[in-house]
Structure formats: structure tokens, C-alpha cells
Tab-separated table of C-alpha atoms in Angstrom:
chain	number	residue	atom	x	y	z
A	1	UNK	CA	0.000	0.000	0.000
A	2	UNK	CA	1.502	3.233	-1.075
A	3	UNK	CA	1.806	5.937	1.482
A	4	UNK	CA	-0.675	8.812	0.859
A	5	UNK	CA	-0.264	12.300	0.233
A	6	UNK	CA	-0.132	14.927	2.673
A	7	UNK	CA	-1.269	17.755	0.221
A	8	UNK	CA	-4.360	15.327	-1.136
A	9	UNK	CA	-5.589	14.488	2.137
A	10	UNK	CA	-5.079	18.019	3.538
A	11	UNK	CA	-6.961	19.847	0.384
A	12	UNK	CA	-9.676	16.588	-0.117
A	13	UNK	CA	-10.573	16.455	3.366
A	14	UNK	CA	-10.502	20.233	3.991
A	15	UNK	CA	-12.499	21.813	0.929
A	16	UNK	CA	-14.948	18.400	1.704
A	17	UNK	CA	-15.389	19.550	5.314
A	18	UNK	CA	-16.092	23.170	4.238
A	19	UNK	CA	-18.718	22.611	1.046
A	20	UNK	CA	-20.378	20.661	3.077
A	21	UNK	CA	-20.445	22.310	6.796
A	22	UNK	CA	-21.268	25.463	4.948
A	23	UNK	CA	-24.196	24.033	2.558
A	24	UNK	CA	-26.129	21.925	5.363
A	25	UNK	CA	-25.048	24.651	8.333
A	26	UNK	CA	-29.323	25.709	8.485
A	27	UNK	CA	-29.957	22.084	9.226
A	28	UNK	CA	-27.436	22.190	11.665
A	29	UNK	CA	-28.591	25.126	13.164
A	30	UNK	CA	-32.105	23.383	13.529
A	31	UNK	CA	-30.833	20.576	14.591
A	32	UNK	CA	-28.991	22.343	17.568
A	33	UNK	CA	-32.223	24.340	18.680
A	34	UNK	CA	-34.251	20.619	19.110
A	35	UNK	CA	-31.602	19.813	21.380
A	36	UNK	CA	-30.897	22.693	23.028
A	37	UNK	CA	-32.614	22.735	27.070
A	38	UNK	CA	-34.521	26.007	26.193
A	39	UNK	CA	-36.598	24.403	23.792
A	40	UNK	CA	-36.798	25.127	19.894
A	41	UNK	CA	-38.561	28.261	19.532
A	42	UNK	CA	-37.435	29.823	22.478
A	43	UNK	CA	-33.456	29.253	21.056
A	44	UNK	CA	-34.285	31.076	17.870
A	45	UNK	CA	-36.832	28.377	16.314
A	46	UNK	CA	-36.376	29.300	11.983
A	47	UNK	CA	-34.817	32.876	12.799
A	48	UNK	CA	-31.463	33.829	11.922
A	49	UNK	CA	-30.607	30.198	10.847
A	50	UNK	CA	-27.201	30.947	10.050
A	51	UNK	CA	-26.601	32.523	13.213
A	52	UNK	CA	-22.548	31.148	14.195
A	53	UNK	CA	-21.325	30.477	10.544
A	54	UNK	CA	-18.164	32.557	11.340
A	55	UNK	CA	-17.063	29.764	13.575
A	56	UNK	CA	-18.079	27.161	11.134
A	57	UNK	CA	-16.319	28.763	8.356
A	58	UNK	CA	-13.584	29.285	10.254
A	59	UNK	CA	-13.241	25.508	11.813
A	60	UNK	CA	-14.207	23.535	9.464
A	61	UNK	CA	-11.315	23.698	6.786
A	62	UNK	CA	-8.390	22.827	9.482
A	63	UNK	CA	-11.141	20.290	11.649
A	64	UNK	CA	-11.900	17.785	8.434
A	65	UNK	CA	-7.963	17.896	7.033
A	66	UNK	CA	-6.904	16.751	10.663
A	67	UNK	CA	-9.345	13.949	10.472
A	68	UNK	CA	-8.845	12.655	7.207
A	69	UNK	CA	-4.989	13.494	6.831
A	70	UNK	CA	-4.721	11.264	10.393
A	71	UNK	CA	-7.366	8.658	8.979
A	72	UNK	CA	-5.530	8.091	6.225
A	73	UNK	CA	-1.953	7.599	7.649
A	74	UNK	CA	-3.490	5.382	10.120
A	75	UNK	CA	-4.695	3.134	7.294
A	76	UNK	CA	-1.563	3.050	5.601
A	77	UNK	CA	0.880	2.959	9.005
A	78	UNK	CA	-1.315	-0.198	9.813
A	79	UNK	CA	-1.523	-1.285	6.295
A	80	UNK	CA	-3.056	-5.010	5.792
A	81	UNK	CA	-3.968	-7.302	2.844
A	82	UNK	CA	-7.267	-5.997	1.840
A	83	UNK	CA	-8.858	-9.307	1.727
A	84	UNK	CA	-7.490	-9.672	5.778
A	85	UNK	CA	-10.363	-9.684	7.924
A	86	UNK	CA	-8.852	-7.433	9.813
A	87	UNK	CA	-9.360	-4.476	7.760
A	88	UNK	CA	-12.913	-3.192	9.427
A	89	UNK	CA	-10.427	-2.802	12.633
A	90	UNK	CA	-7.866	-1.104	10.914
A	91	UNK	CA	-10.951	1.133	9.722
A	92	UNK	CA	-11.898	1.355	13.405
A	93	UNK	CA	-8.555	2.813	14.740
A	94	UNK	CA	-7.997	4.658	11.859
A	95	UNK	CA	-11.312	6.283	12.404
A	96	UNK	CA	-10.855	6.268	15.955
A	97	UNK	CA	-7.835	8.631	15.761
A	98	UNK	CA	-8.794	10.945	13.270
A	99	UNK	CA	-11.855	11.381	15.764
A	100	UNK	CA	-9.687	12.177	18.621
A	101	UNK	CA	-6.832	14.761	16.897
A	102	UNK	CA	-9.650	16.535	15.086
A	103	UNK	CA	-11.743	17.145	17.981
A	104	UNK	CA	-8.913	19.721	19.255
A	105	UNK	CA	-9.703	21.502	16.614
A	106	UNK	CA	-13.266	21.135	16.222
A	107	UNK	CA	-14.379	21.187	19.847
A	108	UNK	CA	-13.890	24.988	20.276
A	109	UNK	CA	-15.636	25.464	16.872
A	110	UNK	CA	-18.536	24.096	18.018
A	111	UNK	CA	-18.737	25.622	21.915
A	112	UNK	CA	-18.888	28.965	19.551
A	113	UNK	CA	-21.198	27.876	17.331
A	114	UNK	CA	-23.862	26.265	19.120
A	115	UNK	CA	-23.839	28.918	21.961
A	116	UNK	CA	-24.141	31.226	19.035
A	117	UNK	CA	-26.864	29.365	17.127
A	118	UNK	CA	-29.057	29.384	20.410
A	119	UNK	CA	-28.861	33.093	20.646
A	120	UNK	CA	-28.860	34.605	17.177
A	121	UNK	CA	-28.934	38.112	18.512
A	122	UNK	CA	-25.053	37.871	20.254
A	123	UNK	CA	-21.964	37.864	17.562
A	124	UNK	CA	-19.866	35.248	17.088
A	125	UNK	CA	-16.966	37.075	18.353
A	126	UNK	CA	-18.508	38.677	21.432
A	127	UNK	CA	-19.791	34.726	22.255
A	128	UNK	CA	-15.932	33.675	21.892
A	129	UNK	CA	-14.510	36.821	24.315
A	130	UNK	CA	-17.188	36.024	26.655
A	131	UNK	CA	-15.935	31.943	26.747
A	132	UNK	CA	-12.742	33.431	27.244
A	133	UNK	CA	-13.285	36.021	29.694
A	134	UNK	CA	-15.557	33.874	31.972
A	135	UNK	CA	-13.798	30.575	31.617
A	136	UNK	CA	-10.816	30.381	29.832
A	137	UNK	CA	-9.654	28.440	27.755
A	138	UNK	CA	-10.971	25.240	29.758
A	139	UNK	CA	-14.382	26.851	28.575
A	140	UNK	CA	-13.458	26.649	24.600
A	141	UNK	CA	-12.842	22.475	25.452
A	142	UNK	CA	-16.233	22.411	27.595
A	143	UNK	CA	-17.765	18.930	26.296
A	144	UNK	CA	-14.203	17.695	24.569
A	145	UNK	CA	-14.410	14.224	26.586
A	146	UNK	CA	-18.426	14.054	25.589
A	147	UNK	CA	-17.537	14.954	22.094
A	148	UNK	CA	-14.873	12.077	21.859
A	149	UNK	CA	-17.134	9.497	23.216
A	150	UNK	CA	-19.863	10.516	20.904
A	151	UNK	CA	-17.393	10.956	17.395
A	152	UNK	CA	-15.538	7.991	18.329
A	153	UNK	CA	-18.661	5.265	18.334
A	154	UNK	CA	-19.642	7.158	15.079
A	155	UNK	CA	-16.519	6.628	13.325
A	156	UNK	CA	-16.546	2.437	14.600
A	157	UNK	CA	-20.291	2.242	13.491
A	158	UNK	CA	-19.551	4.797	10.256
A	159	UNK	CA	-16.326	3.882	8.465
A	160	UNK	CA	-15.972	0.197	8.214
A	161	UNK	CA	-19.843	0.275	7.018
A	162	UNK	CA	-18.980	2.652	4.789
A	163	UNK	CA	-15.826	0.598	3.452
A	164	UNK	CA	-17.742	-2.561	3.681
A	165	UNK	CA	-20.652	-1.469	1.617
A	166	UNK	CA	-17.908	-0.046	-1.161
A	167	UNK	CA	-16.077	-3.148	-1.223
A	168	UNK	CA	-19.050	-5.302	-1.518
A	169	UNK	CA	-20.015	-3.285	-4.193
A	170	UNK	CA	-17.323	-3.526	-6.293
A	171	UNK	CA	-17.619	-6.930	-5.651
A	172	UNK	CA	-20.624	-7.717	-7.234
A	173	UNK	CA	-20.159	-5.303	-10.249
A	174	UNK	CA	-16.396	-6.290	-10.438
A	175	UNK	CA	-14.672	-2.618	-10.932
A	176	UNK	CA	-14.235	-0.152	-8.411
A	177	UNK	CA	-17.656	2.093	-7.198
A	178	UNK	CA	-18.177	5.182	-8.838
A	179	UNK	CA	-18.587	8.833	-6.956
A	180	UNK	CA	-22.382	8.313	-6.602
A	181	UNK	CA	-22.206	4.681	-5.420
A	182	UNK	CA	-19.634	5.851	-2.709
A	183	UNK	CA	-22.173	8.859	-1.756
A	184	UNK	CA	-25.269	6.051	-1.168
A	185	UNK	CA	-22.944	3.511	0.735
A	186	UNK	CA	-21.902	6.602	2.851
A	187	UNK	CA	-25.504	8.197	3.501
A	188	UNK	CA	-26.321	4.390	4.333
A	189	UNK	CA	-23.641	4.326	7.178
A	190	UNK	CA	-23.315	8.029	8.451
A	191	UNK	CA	-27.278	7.665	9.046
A	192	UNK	CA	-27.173	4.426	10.756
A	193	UNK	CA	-24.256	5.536	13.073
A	194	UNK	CA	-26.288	8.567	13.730
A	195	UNK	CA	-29.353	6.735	14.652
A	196	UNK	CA	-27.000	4.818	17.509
A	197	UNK	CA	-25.177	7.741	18.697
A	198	UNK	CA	-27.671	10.303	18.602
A	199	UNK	CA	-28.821	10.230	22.339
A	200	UNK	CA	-24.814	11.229	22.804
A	201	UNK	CA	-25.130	13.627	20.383
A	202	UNK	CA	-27.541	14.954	22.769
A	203	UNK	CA	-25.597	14.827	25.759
A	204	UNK	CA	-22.733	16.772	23.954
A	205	UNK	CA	-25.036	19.791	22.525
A	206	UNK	CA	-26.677	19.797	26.382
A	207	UNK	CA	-22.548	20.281	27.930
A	208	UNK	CA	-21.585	22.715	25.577
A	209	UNK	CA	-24.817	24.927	26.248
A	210	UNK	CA	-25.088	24.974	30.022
A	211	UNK	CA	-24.521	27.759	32.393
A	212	UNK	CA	-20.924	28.088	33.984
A	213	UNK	CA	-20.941	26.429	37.003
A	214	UNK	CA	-24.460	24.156	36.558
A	215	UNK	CA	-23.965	20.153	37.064
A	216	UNK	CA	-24.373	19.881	33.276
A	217	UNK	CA	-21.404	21.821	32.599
A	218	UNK	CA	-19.213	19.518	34.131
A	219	UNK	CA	-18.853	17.526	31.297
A	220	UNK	CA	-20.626	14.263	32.750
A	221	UNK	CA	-22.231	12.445	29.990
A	222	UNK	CA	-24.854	10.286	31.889
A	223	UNK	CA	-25.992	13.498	34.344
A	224	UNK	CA	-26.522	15.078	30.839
A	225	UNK	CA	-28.346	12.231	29.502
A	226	UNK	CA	-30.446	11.481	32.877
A	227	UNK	CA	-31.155	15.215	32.634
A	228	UNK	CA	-32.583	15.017	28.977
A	229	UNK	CA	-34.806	12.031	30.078
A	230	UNK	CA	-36.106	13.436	32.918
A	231	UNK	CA	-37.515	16.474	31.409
A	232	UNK	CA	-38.355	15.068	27.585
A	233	UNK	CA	-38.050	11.593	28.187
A	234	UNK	CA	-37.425	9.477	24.622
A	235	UNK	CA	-38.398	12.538	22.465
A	236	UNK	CA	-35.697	14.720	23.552
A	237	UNK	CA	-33.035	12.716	21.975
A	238	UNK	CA	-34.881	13.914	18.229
A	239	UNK	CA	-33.688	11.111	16.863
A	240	UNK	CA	-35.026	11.172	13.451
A	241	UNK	CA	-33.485	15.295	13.160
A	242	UNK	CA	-30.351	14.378	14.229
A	243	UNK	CA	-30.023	11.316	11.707
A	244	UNK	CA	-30.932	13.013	8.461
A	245	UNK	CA	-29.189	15.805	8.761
A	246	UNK	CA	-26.001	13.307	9.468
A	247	UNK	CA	-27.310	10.950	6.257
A	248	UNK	CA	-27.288	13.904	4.207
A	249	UNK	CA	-23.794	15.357	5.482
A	250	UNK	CA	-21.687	12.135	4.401
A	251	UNK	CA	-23.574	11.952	1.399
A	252	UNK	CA	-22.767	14.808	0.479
């Protein structure tokens, strides 16, 4: 297996990680209102859906070429026989990793955003001197561990699917998949991880919102989720939201 390129996987996975941050970012902002412990229309409901972009735009160029440059050097530093049946754990780790260098980078992206997408009426920038003035920089990484533990099962569930399904298509029509066939193996897995880690999903958006100081805001995944339960019980995890938007996002 030949080693990969550092420019390819930088520019691929970055200009990927924009287009499509950028062109789904309303669902996203939708998405983070259902979650959010103020309600929908009370966090903005359909007003100023683009409300945190700055952060997104920002983020998301250096966020998806840490995860796929690391994804793919994983892959090759482990490289296998691609017939081995170990290549869906090689996936896994390679996955995993990517997950965990490119949440450094995306965690303080999305404090900003979300906080920003739940109240459309403060900047972006006066959101991010507030973080800092009130918390530090220990309030940019608020939810890092929650975000990790929801990315990571994503990524286990997500990529050997996704890798699977290609290879079992090429398979059966006995040349490699074309662009389109890639896109409908990888709507097929990012939704079906999303529908399993969606309740985490959850858990993160609820850490990254809460006050300073709350219970929530400690950064313990189960108080979140017990939380969440107790005052929406199975309907607050929007399950269905949270999965197409993530269907359409690795399709795309």
C-alpha cells in the first residue's frame, strides 16, 4: 500500500469539510435548537438560521484535514492485505484517531457555534470573548471528553460500514464504485451511526450549552443524559433530526 499524500488528504478532506459544513449549516442550526434545554422556539426556532457560521467557516477547513490526513496515515501505518479480515479494525482505529486529533480543533468550533446558534442576537466574536473572559480556555474544550465518546462510536459504526458497503459493491459489479455509489454507501452508514449515537449527540449539545458552574457543565455524559430524560423523556433525543441531517452530510 503506497503511502498517501499529505497535500491530497489536507486539500480533499478540507475543501470536503467546508462545502459541506457550509451548505447543510441551516440544518445544523435546527438541529442544535431541538436539542438545546430552552426548547426550539425559544433558542431562535427558523430565525437567523445561520446565526454562528463565522465559527463554522472558520473551523471547518483545518477540523476535516486533521481527520482525514490522520485517517488516512493510520490506514496506511497499519496497512493489511485488503482481503485480511482485519481491515474493518484497521478502519476502526484509523477512524478512531482521526476522531480524537480533530476534535482539538473542532471542539472549540462548536462551543462557539452552538452557543451562538441558540442566541442569534449575540456575535460570534462577542460569544468567543465572553468563553474566554468567563472561563478560559478550559471553557473553549467544555464537552471535549463528551464529544470524543460521541465521534468515536460514530466513526466504529460509520467507516468500516462505509468501506464494507464499497467493497461489496465492487464486488458484485467487479470494478471499483463510482462517486455516486460511494455517496449512497456513505448516507447508508453516516445515518445508521447517527441513529445509535444520537442520544450522545444529545448529551454533547446539552454540555456545551449549560450555564458556567451548573452540574451539566461539568462535562458528565450520563448526568446530561439522565437530565434530557427526565424532562423530555425518549423525544428529547430527536432522533429522526439528528439522523438526516447526518445521512445527508456524508452523502454529500
Amino acid at each position: 500500500m503506497d503511502q498517501p499524500g499529505f497535500t491530497a488528504s489536507l486539500v480533499a478532506g478540507g475543501v470536503a469539510g467546508v462545502s459541506v459544513d457550509l451548505i447543510l449549516f441551516p440544518l445544523d442550526t435546527i438541529k442544535t435548537r431541538l436539542q438545546s434545554p430552552q426548547g426550539f422556539n425559544k433558542a431562535g426556532g427558523f430565525r437567523g438560521i445561520y446565526a454562528g457560521v463565522p465559527s463554522t467557516a472558520i473551523g471547518s477547513f483545518p477540523n476535516a484535514a486533521a481527520f482525514f490526513i490522520t485517517y488516512e496515515y493510520v490506514k496506511w501505518f497499519l496497512h493489511s492485505d485488503s482481503s485480511s479480515y482485519l481491515m474493518p479494525v484497521k478502519h476502526m482505529l484509523a477512524a478512531s484517531a482521526g476522531e480524537v486529533v480533530a476534535c482539538l480543533i473542532r471542539v472549540p468550533s462548536e462551543v462557539v457555534k452552538q452557543r451562538a446558534q441558540v442566541s442569534a442576537s449575540s456575535g460570534t466574536f462577542r460569544i468567543f470573548s465572553t468563553i474566554l473572559y468567563q472561563e478560559g480556555i478550559q471553557g473553549l474544550y467544555r464537552g471535549y471528553k463528551s464529544t470524543v465518546l460521541r465521534e468515536i462510536p460514530f466513526s466504529l459504526v460509520q467507516f468500516p460500514l462505509w468501506e464494507s458497503l464499497k467493497a461489496l459493491w465492487s464486488w458484485r459489479q467487479d470494478h471499483v464504485v463510482d462517486s455516486w455509489q460511494s455517496a449512497v454507501c456513505g448516507a447508508f452508514a453516516g445515518g445508521f451511526a447517527a441513529a445509535v449515537t444520537t442520544p450522545l449527540d444529545v448529551a454533547k449539545t446539552r454540555i456545551m450549552l449549560a450555564k458556567a458552574g451548573s452540574s451539566t457543565a461539568t462535562g458528565n455524559v450520563l448526568s446530561a443524559l439522565h437530565g434530557v430524560w427526565r424532562m423530555q423523556g425518549l423525544s428529547g433525543c430527536n432522533l429522526m433530526v439528528t439522523g438526516l441531517v447526518w445521512c445527508m452530510r456524508i452523502s454529500l
